[in-house]
Amino acid sequence: MSNGGSPSDAGTGAVDSDIAAIVASVSSARLSQSIQTLVAFGTRSSCSTSTSNTQGIVPARDWIKAQFDAIGSLTTSLYTYTQTGCAQPFMRDDVVAVHPGMTQPGRLIVVGGHYDSRTLSVSDGTSPAPGANDSGSQTAVVLELARIFAGHSFDATLVFVAFAGEEQGLVGSKALAQNIDAVVPHADVVAMLNCDIVGGDSTMNNATTLQQFRLYSPGTPREVNASLPDGTTDDTSPSRGLMRYVATWGSAYVPSMSIVPELREDRPGRGGDHESFIAAGFPGVRFIETIESPNAGTTASHEHSPNDLQMYVTPVYTARIAQVVASVAASLARAPAAPGSITASGTAMAATLGWTAPSSGAVDHYVVAGRPVTENFYHTRVGVDAGQASAVVTPTALGVDPANPYFVSVAAVDAAGHESLFAYPEYRCDTSGCVVPTAALNITATN
């Protein structure tokens, strides 16, 4: 692990056998076939003007929707928006499939990845842009999760999206994130899980890095300026809370994969569709392979070039990424909402936390957890009865050093062991008191 320690699952709830079965059903062969089909469209550039039934972004869009439609239990649609960044404007489409929640239909977990590809010039809509890794791999993951979740029920709603227009500036995801109610009325997006470049480039990665993945999540303010350094562990944000959830529940179901936390919104000077949701006020993270092909947009790279070919992807790696994302999405979709109205008083020696019950979902008990400001992940969880709305915790109980500041929060757990996200904001406790960091409430601010 890097950037602040390893995730701890001490005191977490039980592994759900049905989720474990879903995770085990991920097929690397299906993923490989999906990538191969997408590559065969020649280019999936959002600037494509092809009128062919077999080449270009329009037939690729239609194939993706047909895959969603074939599942049979999803509500599918095209979200149409105005595509910019090309020689002329076009109407393009995000492809959306909704798996409705049973008891919390307004709570959304969005699983996304863009399906458009590009070649050396971002506005070139005619030259070959096979896009096996970027974006065949992520589209394949979105399709695979939609397939394996079919026939299983969840409390919250799962929304699977293949975005267009990513390569020209996140155009498709910006349009959808700003109007998510058009997909699910009165939507409350609790997590956006974005996959982007998850093919496992075989020329760059080895046996070790193919058991890892980078996860990008910003703090407050969001680290987007390429000239500024990465963030620090002494920070908090809804997206960092989602990062901790990925670390805990991804490793619970897929222990063979290790998270490499990246404390900024994306690579310097680069971007992904999770950013559109974060900018709209929703928690979001980006999954990406450990080492990607360098020099994107040049003939020396597999990325953003005619050389992004299927021979360079590793489908068994993409399958492991799909398993991690499935673990997280399913766990969130069966968990209660996070506790609300969190407060904290006292000092690092003894902090008194208060909260209100979640807005939805049945609670069996709560867990309070803390993390040193030098680390990303929580230590020991402290159980609290469901009937309580407050608890006094000590550094000893939380497994942290009382001599150093630490962050603390609370999560809700149902009778089956499904754990919510931890309440936001975290409180930072030291010898003088417990406070919310000044920047923590302006979650869309950037630096």
CSV table of C-alpha atoms in Angstrom, one decimal:
chain,number,residue,atom,x,y,z
A,1,MET,CA,0.0,0.0,0.0
A,2,SER,CA,1.0,3.6,-0.5
A,3,ASN,CA,0.0,7.1,0.6
A,4,GLY,CA,-1.0,6.4,4.1
A,5,GLY,CA,-1.2,2.8,5.2
A,6,SER,CA,-3.2,-0.2,4.5
A,7,PRO,CA,-7.0,-0.6,4.9
A,8,SER,CA,-8.2,-2.3,8.0
A,9,ASP,CA,-11.4,-4.4,8.0
A,10,ALA,CA,-11.3,-4.9,11.8
A,11,GLY,CA,-14.9,-5.1,13.1
A,12,THR,CA,-16.6,-4.9,9.7
A,13,GLY,CA,-19.7,-6.7,9.0
A,14,ALA,CA,-20.1,-10.2,7.5
A,15,VAL,CA,-19.4,-11.1,3.9
A,16,ASP,CA,-22.7,-11.5,2.0
A,17,SER,CA,-22.7,-15.0,0.3
A,18,ASP,CA,-24.9,-13.7,-2.5
A,19,ILE,CA,-22.5,-10.8,-3.3
A,20,ALA,CA,-19.7,-13.3,-3.1
A,21,ALA,CA,-21.5,-15.4,-5.7
A,22,ILE,CA,-22.1,-12.4,-7.9
A,23,VAL,CA,-18.4,-11.5,-7.7
A,24,ALA,CA,-17.3,-15.1,-8.6
A,25,SER,CA,-19.5,-15.0,-11.7
A,26,VAL,CA,-17.4,-12.3,-13.5
A,27,SER,CA,-16.2,-13.8,-16.8
A,28,SER,CA,-12.9,-12.8,-18.3
A,29,ALA,CA,-14.0,-14.5,-21.5
A,30,ARG,CA,-17.1,-12.3,-21.8
A,31,LEU,CA,-15.0,-9.2,-21.0
A,32,SER,CA,-12.5,-10.2,-23.8
A,33,GLN,CA,-15.4,-10.7,-26.3
A,34,SER,CA,-16.9,-7.3,-25.4
A,35,ILE,CA,-13.6,-5.6,-26.0
A,36,GLN,CA,-13.1,-7.4,-29.3
A,37,THR,CA,-16.5,-6.4,-30.5
A,38,LEU,CA,-15.9,-2.7,-29.5
A,39,VAL,CA,-12.5,-2.7,-31.3
A,40,ALA,CA,-14.2,-3.9,-34.5
A,41,PHE,CA,-16.1,-0.7,-34.9
A,42,GLY,CA,-12.8,0.9,-36.1
A,43,THR,CA,-13.3,4.2,-34.3
A,44,ARG,CA,-15.7,5.1,-31.6
A,45,SER,CA,-14.7,8.8,-31.7
A,46,SER,CA,-17.5,11.1,-30.7
A,47,CYS,CA,-16.4,13.2,-33.7
A,48,SER,CA,-17.1,10.3,-36.1
A,49,THR,CA,-19.2,11.1,-39.1
A,50,SER,CA,-19.5,7.6,-40.4
A,51,THR,CA,-22.9,6.5,-41.7
A,52,SER,CA,-21.9,2.9,-41.8
A,53,ASN,CA,-23.9,0.3,-39.9
A,54,THR,CA,-20.7,-1.4,-38.7
A,55,GLN,CA,-18.1,1.4,-38.2
A,56,GLY,CA,-18.1,4.5,-35.9
A,57,ILE,CA,-19.6,5.6,-32.6
A,58,VAL,CA,-23.3,5.3,-33.6
A,59,PRO,CA,-23.3,1.5,-34.3
A,60,ALA,CA,-21.1,1.1,-31.2
A,61,ARG,CA,-23.8,2.9,-29.2
A,62,ASP,CA,-26.5,0.7,-30.6
A,63,TRP,CA,-24.6,-2.4,-29.8
A,64,ILE,CA,-24.1,-1.4,-26.2
A,65,LYS,CA,-27.7,-0.6,-25.8
A,66,ALA,CA,-28.7,-3.9,-27.3
A,67,GLN,CA,-26.5,-5.6,-24.8
A,68,PHE,CA,-28.3,-3.9,-21.9
A,69,ASP,CA,-31.7,-4.6,-23.5
A,70,ALA,CA,-30.8,-8.3,-23.8
A,71,ILE,CA,-30.4,-8.6,-20.0
A,72,GLY,CA,-34.1,-8.1,-19.8
A,73,SER,CA,-34.5,-6.7,-16.3
A,74,LEU,CA,-33.1,-3.2,-16.8
A,75,THR,CA,-34.7,0.1,-17.8
A,76,THR,CA,-32.6,1.2,-20.7
A,77,SER,CA,-32.4,4.6,-22.4
A,78,LEU,CA,-30.2,6.9,-24.4
A,79,TYR,CA,-29.4,10.2,-22.7
A,80,THR,CA,-28.9,12.7,-25.6
A,81,TYR,CA,-26.7,15.7,-25.3
A,82,THR,CA,-24.9,18.2,-27.6
A,83,GLN,CA,-21.4,17.0,-28.4
A,84,THR,CA,-18.8,19.8,-28.5
A,85,GLY,CA,-15.0,19.6,-29.2
A,86,CYS,CA,-15.4,18.4,-32.8
A,87,ALA,CA,-15.2,20.2,-36.1
A,88,GLN,CA,-19.0,20.6,-35.8
A,89,PRO,CA,-21.5,19.9,-33.1
A,90,PHE,CA,-23.3,16.6,-33.0
A,91,MET,CA,-26.0,15.1,-30.9
A,92,ARG,CA,-24.5,12.2,-29.1
A,93,ASP,CA,-25.7,9.7,-26.5
A,94,ASP,CA,-24.8,8.2,-23.1
A,95,VAL,CA,-26.2,4.7,-22.9
A,96,VAL,CA,-28.0,4.2,-19.6
A,97,ALA,CA,-29.3,1.0,-17.8
A,98,VAL,CA,-31.2,1.2,-14.5
A,99,HIS,CA,-31.5,-1.7,-12.1
A,100,PRO,CA,-34.2,-0.4,-9.7
A,101,GLY,CA,-33.8,-0.6,-6.0
A,102,MET,CA,-36.4,-2.3,-3.9
A,103,THR,CA,-36.7,-0.2,-0.8
A,104,GLN,CA,-34.4,2.8,-1.4
A,105,PRO,CA,-35.0,3.5,-5.1
A,106,GLY,CA,-33.9,7.2,-4.8
A,107,ARG,CA,-30.4,6.2,-3.6
A,108,LEU,CA,-28.1,5.7,-6.6
A,109,ILE,CA,-24.9,3.9,-7.1
A,110,VAL,CA,-23.6,4.9,-10.5
A,111,VAL,CA,-21.2,2.5,-12.3
A,112,GLY,CA,-19.7,4.1,-15.3
A,113,GLY,CA,-17.0,4.2,-18.0
A,114,HIS,CA,-16.8,6.0,-21.3
A,115,TYR,CA,-17.2,4.1,-24.6
A,116,ASP,CA,-15.8,6.7,-27.0
A,117,SER,CA,-12.2,6.3,-28.2
A,118,ARG,CA,-9.8,8.6,-29.9
A,119,THR,CA,-6.7,8.6,-32.1
A,120,LEU,CA,-3.7,11.0,-32.1
A,121,SER,CA,-5.8,14.0,-32.8
A,122,VAL,CA,-8.7,14.4,-30.3
A,123,SER,CA,-11.1,15.7,-33.1
A,124,ASP,CA,-10.1,13.1,-35.7
A,125,GLY,CA,-13.3,11.1,-36.3
A,126,THR,CA,-12.2,9.0,-39.3
A,127,SER,CA,-8.7,7.5,-38.5
A,128,PRO,CA,-8.4,4.2,-36.7
A,129,ALA,CA,-9.1,4.5,-33.0
A,130,PRO,CA,-9.5,0.9,-31.8
A,131,GLY,CA,-9.5,1.8,-28.1
A,132,ALA,CA,-9.1,-1.7,-26.7
A,133,ASN,CA,-7.9,-0.5,-23.3
A,134,ASP,CA,-9.3,3.1,-23.4
A,135,SER,CA,-12.2,2.6,-23.6
A,136,GLY,CA,-13.0,-1.0,-24.5
A,137,SER,CA,-12.0,-2.3,-21.1
A,138,GLN,CA,-14.1,0.0,-19.0
A,139,THR,CA,-17.2,-0.4,-21.3
A,140,ALA,CA,-16.8,-4.2,-21.0
A,141,VAL,CA,-16.7,-3.9,-17.2
A,142,VAL,CA,-19.9,-1.8,-17.1
A,143,LEU,CA,-21.7,-4.3,-19.3
A,144,GLU,CA,-20.4,-7.3,-17.3
A,145,LEU,CA,-21.7,-5.8,-14.0
A,146,ALA,CA,-25.1,-5.1,-15.5
A,147,ARG,CA,-25.2,-8.8,-16.6
A,148,ILE,CA,-24.1,-10.4,-13.4
A,149,PHE,CA,-26.3,-8.2,-11.2
A,150,ALA,CA,-29.4,-9.3,-13.1
A,151,GLY,CA,-31.7,-11.6,-11.1
A,152,HIS,CA,-30.4,-10.2,-7.8
A,153,SER,CA,-32.3,-7.7,-5.7
A,154,PHE,CA,-30.8,-4.6,-4.0
A,155,ASP,CA,-32.2,-1.9,-1.7
A,156,ALA,CA,-30.7,1.0,-3.7
A,157,THR,CA,-30.8,1.6,-7.4
A,158,LEU,CA,-27.8,0.8,-9.6
A,159,VAL,CA,-27.3,2.9,-12.7
A,160,PHE,CA,-24.9,1.5,-15.3
A,161,VAL,CA,-23.7,4.1,-17.8
A,162,ALA,CA,-21.5,4.1,-20.9
A,163,PHE,CA,-20.6,7.7,-21.5
A,164,ALA,CA,-19.7,9.3,-24.9
A,165,GLY,CA,-17.7,12.5,-25.3
A,166,GLU,CA,-15.2,11.9,-22.6
A,167,GLU,CA,-12.2,12.4,-24.8
A,168,GLN,CA,-13.4,15.9,-25.8
A,169,GLY,CA,-13.6,17.1,-22.2
A,170,LEU,CA,-16.1,14.8,-20.3
A,171,VAL,CA,-18.9,16.2,-22.3
A,172,GLY,CA,-21.3,13.3,-21.9
A,173,SER,CA,-20.8,12.8,-18.2
A,174,LYS,CA,-21.1,16.5,-17.5
A,175,ALA,CA,-24.5,16.6,-19.2
A,176,LEU,CA,-25.8,13.5,-17.3
A,177,ALA,CA,-24.4,14.4,-13.9
A,178,GLN,CA,-26.1,17.9,-14.1
A,179,ASN,CA,-29.4,16.3,-14.9
A,180,ILE,CA,-29.3,12.9,-13.2
A,181,ASP,CA,-33.0,13.3,-12.2
A,182,ALA,CA,-33.8,12.7,-15.8
A,183,VAL,CA,-32.7,9.1,-15.3
A,184,VAL,CA,-34.1,8.6,-11.7
A,185,PRO,CA,-36.3,11.3,-10.3
A,186,HIS,CA,-35.3,12.8,-7.0
A,187,ALA,CA,-31.9,11.0,-7.3
A,188,ASP,CA,-29.5,10.9,-4.4
A,189,VAL,CA,-26.2,9.8,-5.9
A,190,VAL,CA,-24.2,8.2,-3.0
A,191,ALA,CA,-21.3,6.9,-5.1
A,192,MET,CA,-20.0,7.2,-8.6
A,193,LEU,CA,-17.6,4.4,-9.5
A,194,ASN,CA,-15.8,5.3,-12.7
A,195,CYS,CA,-13.7,2.7,-14.6
A,196,ASP,CA,-11.2,4.2,-17.1
A,197,ILE,CA,-8.2,2.3,-18.6
A,198,VAL,CA,-8.6,-1.0,-16.7
A,199,GLY,CA,-7.2,-3.3,-19.3
A,200,GLY,CA,-3.9,-4.1,-17.6
A,201,ASP,CA,-1.5,-3.1,-20.4
A,202,SER,CA,0.7,-6.2,-20.8
A,203,THR,CA,3.8,-4.3,-21.9
A,204,MET,CA,3.8,-2.0,-18.8
A,205,ASN,CA,2.6,-4.2,-16.0
A,206,ASN,CA,4.1,-7.3,-14.3
A,207,ALA,CA,2.8,-10.0,-12.0
A,208,THR,CA,2.8,-7.6,-9.0
A,209,THR,CA,1.2,-4.6,-10.6
A,210,LEU,CA,-1.5,-6.8,-12.2
A,211,GLN,CA,-2.6,-7.5,-8.6
A,212,GLN,CA,-3.0,-3.8,-7.9
A,213,PHE,CA,-5.1,-0.8,-9.1
A,214,ARG,CA,-4.9,2.9,-8.6
A,215,LEU,CA,-7.8,4.7,-7.1
A,216,TYR,CA,-8.1,8.5,-7.6
A,217,SER,CA,-10.1,10.5,-5.0
A,218,PRO,CA,-9.8,14.2,-4.2
A,219,GLY,CA,-9.8,15.9,-0.9
A,220,THR,CA,-11.2,19.4,0.0
A,221,PRO,CA,-10.4,21.5,-2.0
A,222,ARG,CA,-10.2,19.1,-4.9
A,223,GLU,CA,-6.7,18.6,-6.3
A,224,VAL,CA,-7.1,19.3,-10.0
A,225,ASN,CA,-4.4,21.8,-10.8
A,226,ALA,CA,-1.6,19.9,-12.6
A,227,SER,CA,1.1,22.2,-11.2
A,228,LEU,CA,0.1,21.5,-7.5
A,229,PRO,CA,1.2,18.4,-5.5
A,230,ASP,CA,-1.0,15.5,-4.5
A,231,GLY,CA,-3.2,15.9,-1.4
A,232,THR,CA,-2.4,14.6,2.0
A,233,THR,CA,-4.0,12.2,4.4
A,234,ASP,CA,-4.7,15.1,6.8
A,235,ASP,CA,-7.8,16.0,4.8
A,236,THR,CA,-11.4,14.7,4.3
A,237,SER,CA,-14.0,14.6,1.6
A,238,PRO,CA,-17.0,12.5,0.5
A,239,SER,CA,-14.8,11.0,-2.2
A,240,ARG,CA,-12.2,10.0,0.3
A,241,GLY,CA,-14.9,8.3,2.3
A,242,LEU,CA,-15.8,6.3,-0.8
A,243,MET,CA,-12.1,5.5,-1.3
A,244,ARG,CA,-12.1,4.0,2.2
A,245,TYR,CA,-15.2,2.0,1.4
A,246,VAL,CA,-13.6,0.6,-1.8
A,247,ALA,CA,-10.5,-0.4,0.2
A,248,THR,CA,-12.5,-2.1,3.0
A,249,TRP,CA,-15.1,-4.0,1.0
A,250,GLY,CA,-13.1,-4.5,-2.2
A,251,SER,CA,-10.5,-6.3,-0.2
A,252,ALA,CA,-13.1,-8.2,1.8
A,253,TYR,CA,-14.4,-9.9,-1.4
A,254,VAL,CA,-11.3,-9.7,-3.6
A,255,PRO,CA,-8.3,-10.1,-1.3
A,256,SER,CA,-6.0,-10.8,-4.2
A,257,MET,CA,-6.3,-7.2,-5.4
A,258,SER,CA,-4.6,-4.2,-3.6
A,259,ILE,CA,-5.6,-0.6,-3.8
A,260,VAL,CA,-3.0,2.1,-4.5
A,261,PRO,CA,-4.6,5.3,-3.2
A,262,GLU,CA,-3.9,8.4,-5.2
A,263,LEU,CA,-4.8,11.6,-3.3
A,264,ARG,CA,-5.9,13.8,-6.1
A,265,GLU,CA,-8.9,14.0,-8.5
A,266,ASP,CA,-7.0,12.4,-11.4
A,267,ARG,CA,-3.5,12.3,-12.9
A,268,PRO,CA,-2.0,15.8,-13.4
A,269,GLY,CA,-3.3,17.3,-16.6
A,270,ARG,CA,-5.7,14.4,-17.2
A,271,GLY,CA,-9.3,13.7,-16.3
A,272,GLY,CA,-12.2,11.2,-16.1
A,273,ASP,CA,-15.9,11.0,-15.9
A,274,HIS,CA,-16.0,10.8,-12.1
A,275,GLU,CA,-15.0,14.4,-12.1
A,276,SER,CA,-18.3,15.5,-13.6
A,277,PHE,CA,-20.1,13.9,-10.7
A,278,ILE,CA,-17.8,15.3,-8.1
A,279,ALA,CA,-18.3,18.8,-9.5
A,280,ALA,CA,-22.0,18.2,-9.2
A,281,GLY,CA,-21.6,17.5,-5.5
A,282,PHE,CA,-21.5,13.6,-5.6
A,283,PRO,CA,-18.8,11.3,-4.2
A,284,GLY,CA,-16.7,9.8,-7.0
A,285,VAL,CA,-13.6,7.8,-7.6
A,286,ARG,CA,-11.6,6.5,-10.6
A,287,PHE,CA,-10.4,2.9,-11.0
A,288,ILE,CA,-7.3,2.7,-13.3
A,289,GLU,CA,-4.6,0.1,-14.0
A,290,THR,CA,-1.5,0.4,-12.0
A,291,ILE,CA,0.9,1.5,-14.8
A,292,GLU,CA,-0.6,2.9,-18.0
A,293,SER,CA,1.1,3.3,-21.4
A,294,PRO,CA,3.1,6.6,-21.3
A,295,ASN,CA,3.1,9.4,-23.9
A,296,ALA,CA,-0.6,9.3,-24.6
A,297,GLY,CA,-1.6,10.7,-28.0
A,298,THR,CA,1.6,9.7,-29.7
A,299,THR,CA,2.6,6.8,-31.9
A,300,ALA,CA,4.8,5.6,-29.1
A,301,SER,CA,1.8,5.0,-26.9
A,302,HIS,CA,-1.0,2.4,-26.8
A,303,GLU,CA,-3.2,5.1,-25.3
A,304,HIS,CA,-5.0,7.6,-27.6
A,305,SER,CA,-3.4,6.1,-30.7
A,306,PRO,CA,-4.0,3.5,-33.4
A,307,ASN,CA,-1.9,1.2,-31.3
A,308,ASP,CA,-4.5,0.7,-28.5
A,309,LEU,CA,-5.0,-2.9,-29.6
A,310,GLN,CA,-6.5,-5.9,-27.9
A,311,MET,CA,-3.2,-7.8,-27.9
A,312,TYR,CA,-2.0,-5.4,-25.2
A,313,VAL,CA,-4.8,-5.9,-22.7
A,314,THR,CA,-5.0,-8.5,-20.0
A,315,PRO,CA,-8.7,-9.7,-19.7
A,316,VAL,CA,-8.1,-11.6,-16.4
A,317,TYR,CA,-6.9,-8.3,-14.9
A,318,THR,CA,-10.0,-6.5,-16.2
A,319,ALA,CA,-12.0,-9.3,-14.6
A,320,ARG,CA,-10.4,-8.7,-11.2
A,321,ILE,CA,-11.1,-5.0,-11.5
A,322,ALA,CA,-14.7,-5.9,-12.3
A,323,GLN,CA,-14.9,-8.0,-9.2
A,324,VAL,CA,-13.7,-5.2,-7.0
A,325,VAL,CA,-16.2,-2.8,-8.5
A,326,ALA,CA,-19.0,-5.4,-8.2
A,327,SER,CA,-18.1,-5.9,-4.5
A,328,VAL,CA,-18.3,-2.2,-3.7
A,329,ALA,CA,-21.4,-1.5,-5.8
A,330,ALA,CA,-23.4,-4.4,-4.4
A,331,SER,CA,-22.3,-3.8,-0.8
A,332,LEU,CA,-23.4,-0.1,-1.0
A,333,ALA,CA,-26.7,-1.1,-2.7
A,334,ARG,CA,-27.6,-3.4,0.2
A,335,ALA,CA,-26.4,-1.1,3.0
A,336,PRO,CA,-28.4,1.5,4.9
A,337,ALA,CA,-27.8,5.2,4.2
A,338,ALA,CA,-25.1,6.8,6.3
A,339,PRO,CA,-26.1,8.3,9.6
A,340,GLY,CA,-26.9,12.0,9.5
A,341,SER,CA,-26.2,15.2,11.4
A,342,ILE,CA,-23.0,14.0,12.9
A,343,THR,CA,-21.5,16.1,15.8
A,344,ALA,CA,-18.4,15.6,17.9
A,345,SER,CA,-17.2,17.3,21.1
A,346,GLY,CA,-14.5,16.7,23.7
A,347,THR,CA,-10.9,16.2,22.8
A,348,ALA,CA,-8.7,13.4,21.4
A,349,MET,CA,-8.6,11.8,24.9
A,350,ALA,CA,-12.3,11.3,24.9
A,351,ALA,CA,-14.6,12.3,22.0
A,352,THR,CA,-18.4,12.3,22.3
A,353,LEU,CA,-20.0,11.6,18.9
A,354,GLY,CA,-23.7,12.3,18.1
A,355,TRP,CA,-25.8,11.5,15.0
A,356,THR,CA,-29.2,10.9,13.7
A,357,ALA,CA,-30.6,7.6,12.2
A,358,PRO,CA,-30.1,7.1,8.5
A,359,SER,CA,-32.7,8.5,6.2
A,360,SER,CA,-33.3,5.0,4.8
A,361,GLY,CA,-32.5,1.4,5.6
A,362,ALA,CA,-32.8,-0.7,8.7
A,363,VAL,CA,-30.1,-0.4,11.3
A,364,ASP,CA,-28.9,-3.3,13.5
A,365,HIS,CA,-26.1,-1.3,15.1
A,366,TYR,CA,-23.6,1.5,14.4
A,367,VAL,CA,-19.8,1.4,14.3
A,368,VAL,CA,-17.5,4.3,15.2
A,369,ALA,CA,-14.0,4.4,13.8
A,370,GLY,CA,-11.0,6.6,13.7
A,371,ARG,CA,-7.8,7.1,11.7
A,372,PRO,CA,-4.6,9.0,12.4
A,373,VAL,CA,-4.2,12.2,10.3
A,374,THR,CA,-1.1,10.4,8.9
A,375,GLU,CA,-3.2,7.5,7.4
A,376,ASN,CA,-6.0,7.0,5.0
A,377,PHE,CA,-7.8,4.2,6.6
A,378,TYR,CA,-9.7,3.5,9.8
A,379,HIS,CA,-8.4,1.3,12.6
A,380,THR,CA,-10.7,-0.7,14.9
A,381,ARG,CA,-14.4,-0.2,14.7
A,382,VAL,CA,-16.3,0.3,17.9
A,383,GLY,CA,-19.9,-1.2,18.0
A,384,VAL,CA,-22.8,0.9,19.3
A,385,ASP,CA,-26.4,-0.3,19.9
A,386,ALA,CA,-29.0,0.7,17.3
A,387,GLY,CA,-31.0,2.5,19.9
A,388,GLN,CA,-28.2,4.9,20.7
A,389,ALA,CA,-27.6,8.2,19.0
A,390,SER,CA,-24.3,9.0,20.7
A,391,ALA,CA,-21.1,7.4,22.0
A,392,VAL,CA,-18.0,8.3,23.9
A,393,VAL,CA,-14.9,6.8,22.3
A,394,THR,CA,-11.3,6.9,23.4
A,395,PRO,CA,-8.1,6.5,21.4
A,396,THR,CA,-7.5,3.1,23.0
A,397,ALA,CA,-10.8,1.8,21.8
A,398,LEU,CA,-10.2,3.3,18.3
A,399,GLY,CA,-6.7,1.9,18.1
A,400,VAL,CA,-5.1,5.3,17.6
A,401,ASP,CA,-2.3,7.2,19.4
A,402,PRO,CA,-3.8,9.8,21.8
A,403,ALA,CA,-0.7,12.0,21.3
A,404,ASN,CA,-1.6,12.6,17.7
A,405,PRO,CA,-4.7,14.1,16.0
A,406,TYR,CA,-7.1,11.7,14.4
A,407,PHE,CA,-10.3,11.7,12.3
A,408,VAL,CA,-13.5,10.0,13.6
A,409,SER,CA,-16.9,9.2,12.2
A,410,VAL,CA,-19.8,6.7,12.4
A,411,ALA,CA,-21.5,4.2,10.0
A,412,ALA,CA,-24.7,2.2,10.1
A,413,VAL,CA,-24.8,-1.6,9.8
A,414,ASP,CA,-27.8,-3.7,9.0
A,415,ALA,CA,-28.6,-7.2,10.5
A,416,ALA,CA,-26.9,-8.9,7.6
A,417,GLY,CA,-23.6,-6.9,8.1
A,418,HIS,CA,-24.0,-4.5,5.2
A,419,GLU,CA,-22.1,-1.3,6.3
A,420,SER,CA,-23.0,2.2,5.1
A,421,LEU,CA,-20.6,4.8,4.1
A,422,PHE,CA,-19.3,6.7,7.1
A,423,ALA,CA,-21.1,9.9,7.9
A,424,TYR,CA,-19.7,13.1,6.5
A,425,PRO,CA,-18.0,15.2,7.5
A,426,GLU,CA,-15.4,13.4,9.6
A,427,TYR,CA,-14.3,15.3,12.7
A,428,ARG,CA,-10.7,16.0,13.4
A,429,CYS,CA,-9.8,15.6,17.1
A,430,ASP,CA,-6.7,16.8,18.9
A,431,THR,CA,-5.8,17.8,22.5
A,432,SER,CA,-7.7,21.1,22.1
A,433,GLY,CA,-11.0,19.7,20.7
A,434,CYS,CA,-12.9,18.1,17.8
A,435,VAL,CA,-13.7,20.2,14.8
A,436,VAL,CA,-14.7,19.9,11.1
A,437,PRO,CA,-11.8,21.2,9.0
A,438,THR,CA,-12.5,24.6,7.5
A,439,ALA,CA,-12.5,23.5,3.9
A,440,ALA,CA,-14.5,20.2,4.4
A,441,LEU,CA,-17.9,21.7,3.8
A,442,ASN,CA,-17.1,23.2,0.4
A,443,ILE,CA,-16.9,19.8,-1.4
A,444,THR,CA,-16.8,21.2,-4.9
A,445,ALA,CA,-14.1,23.8,-4.5
A,446,THR,CA,-10.9,23.2,-6.5
A,447,ASN,CA,-7.2,24.1,-6.3
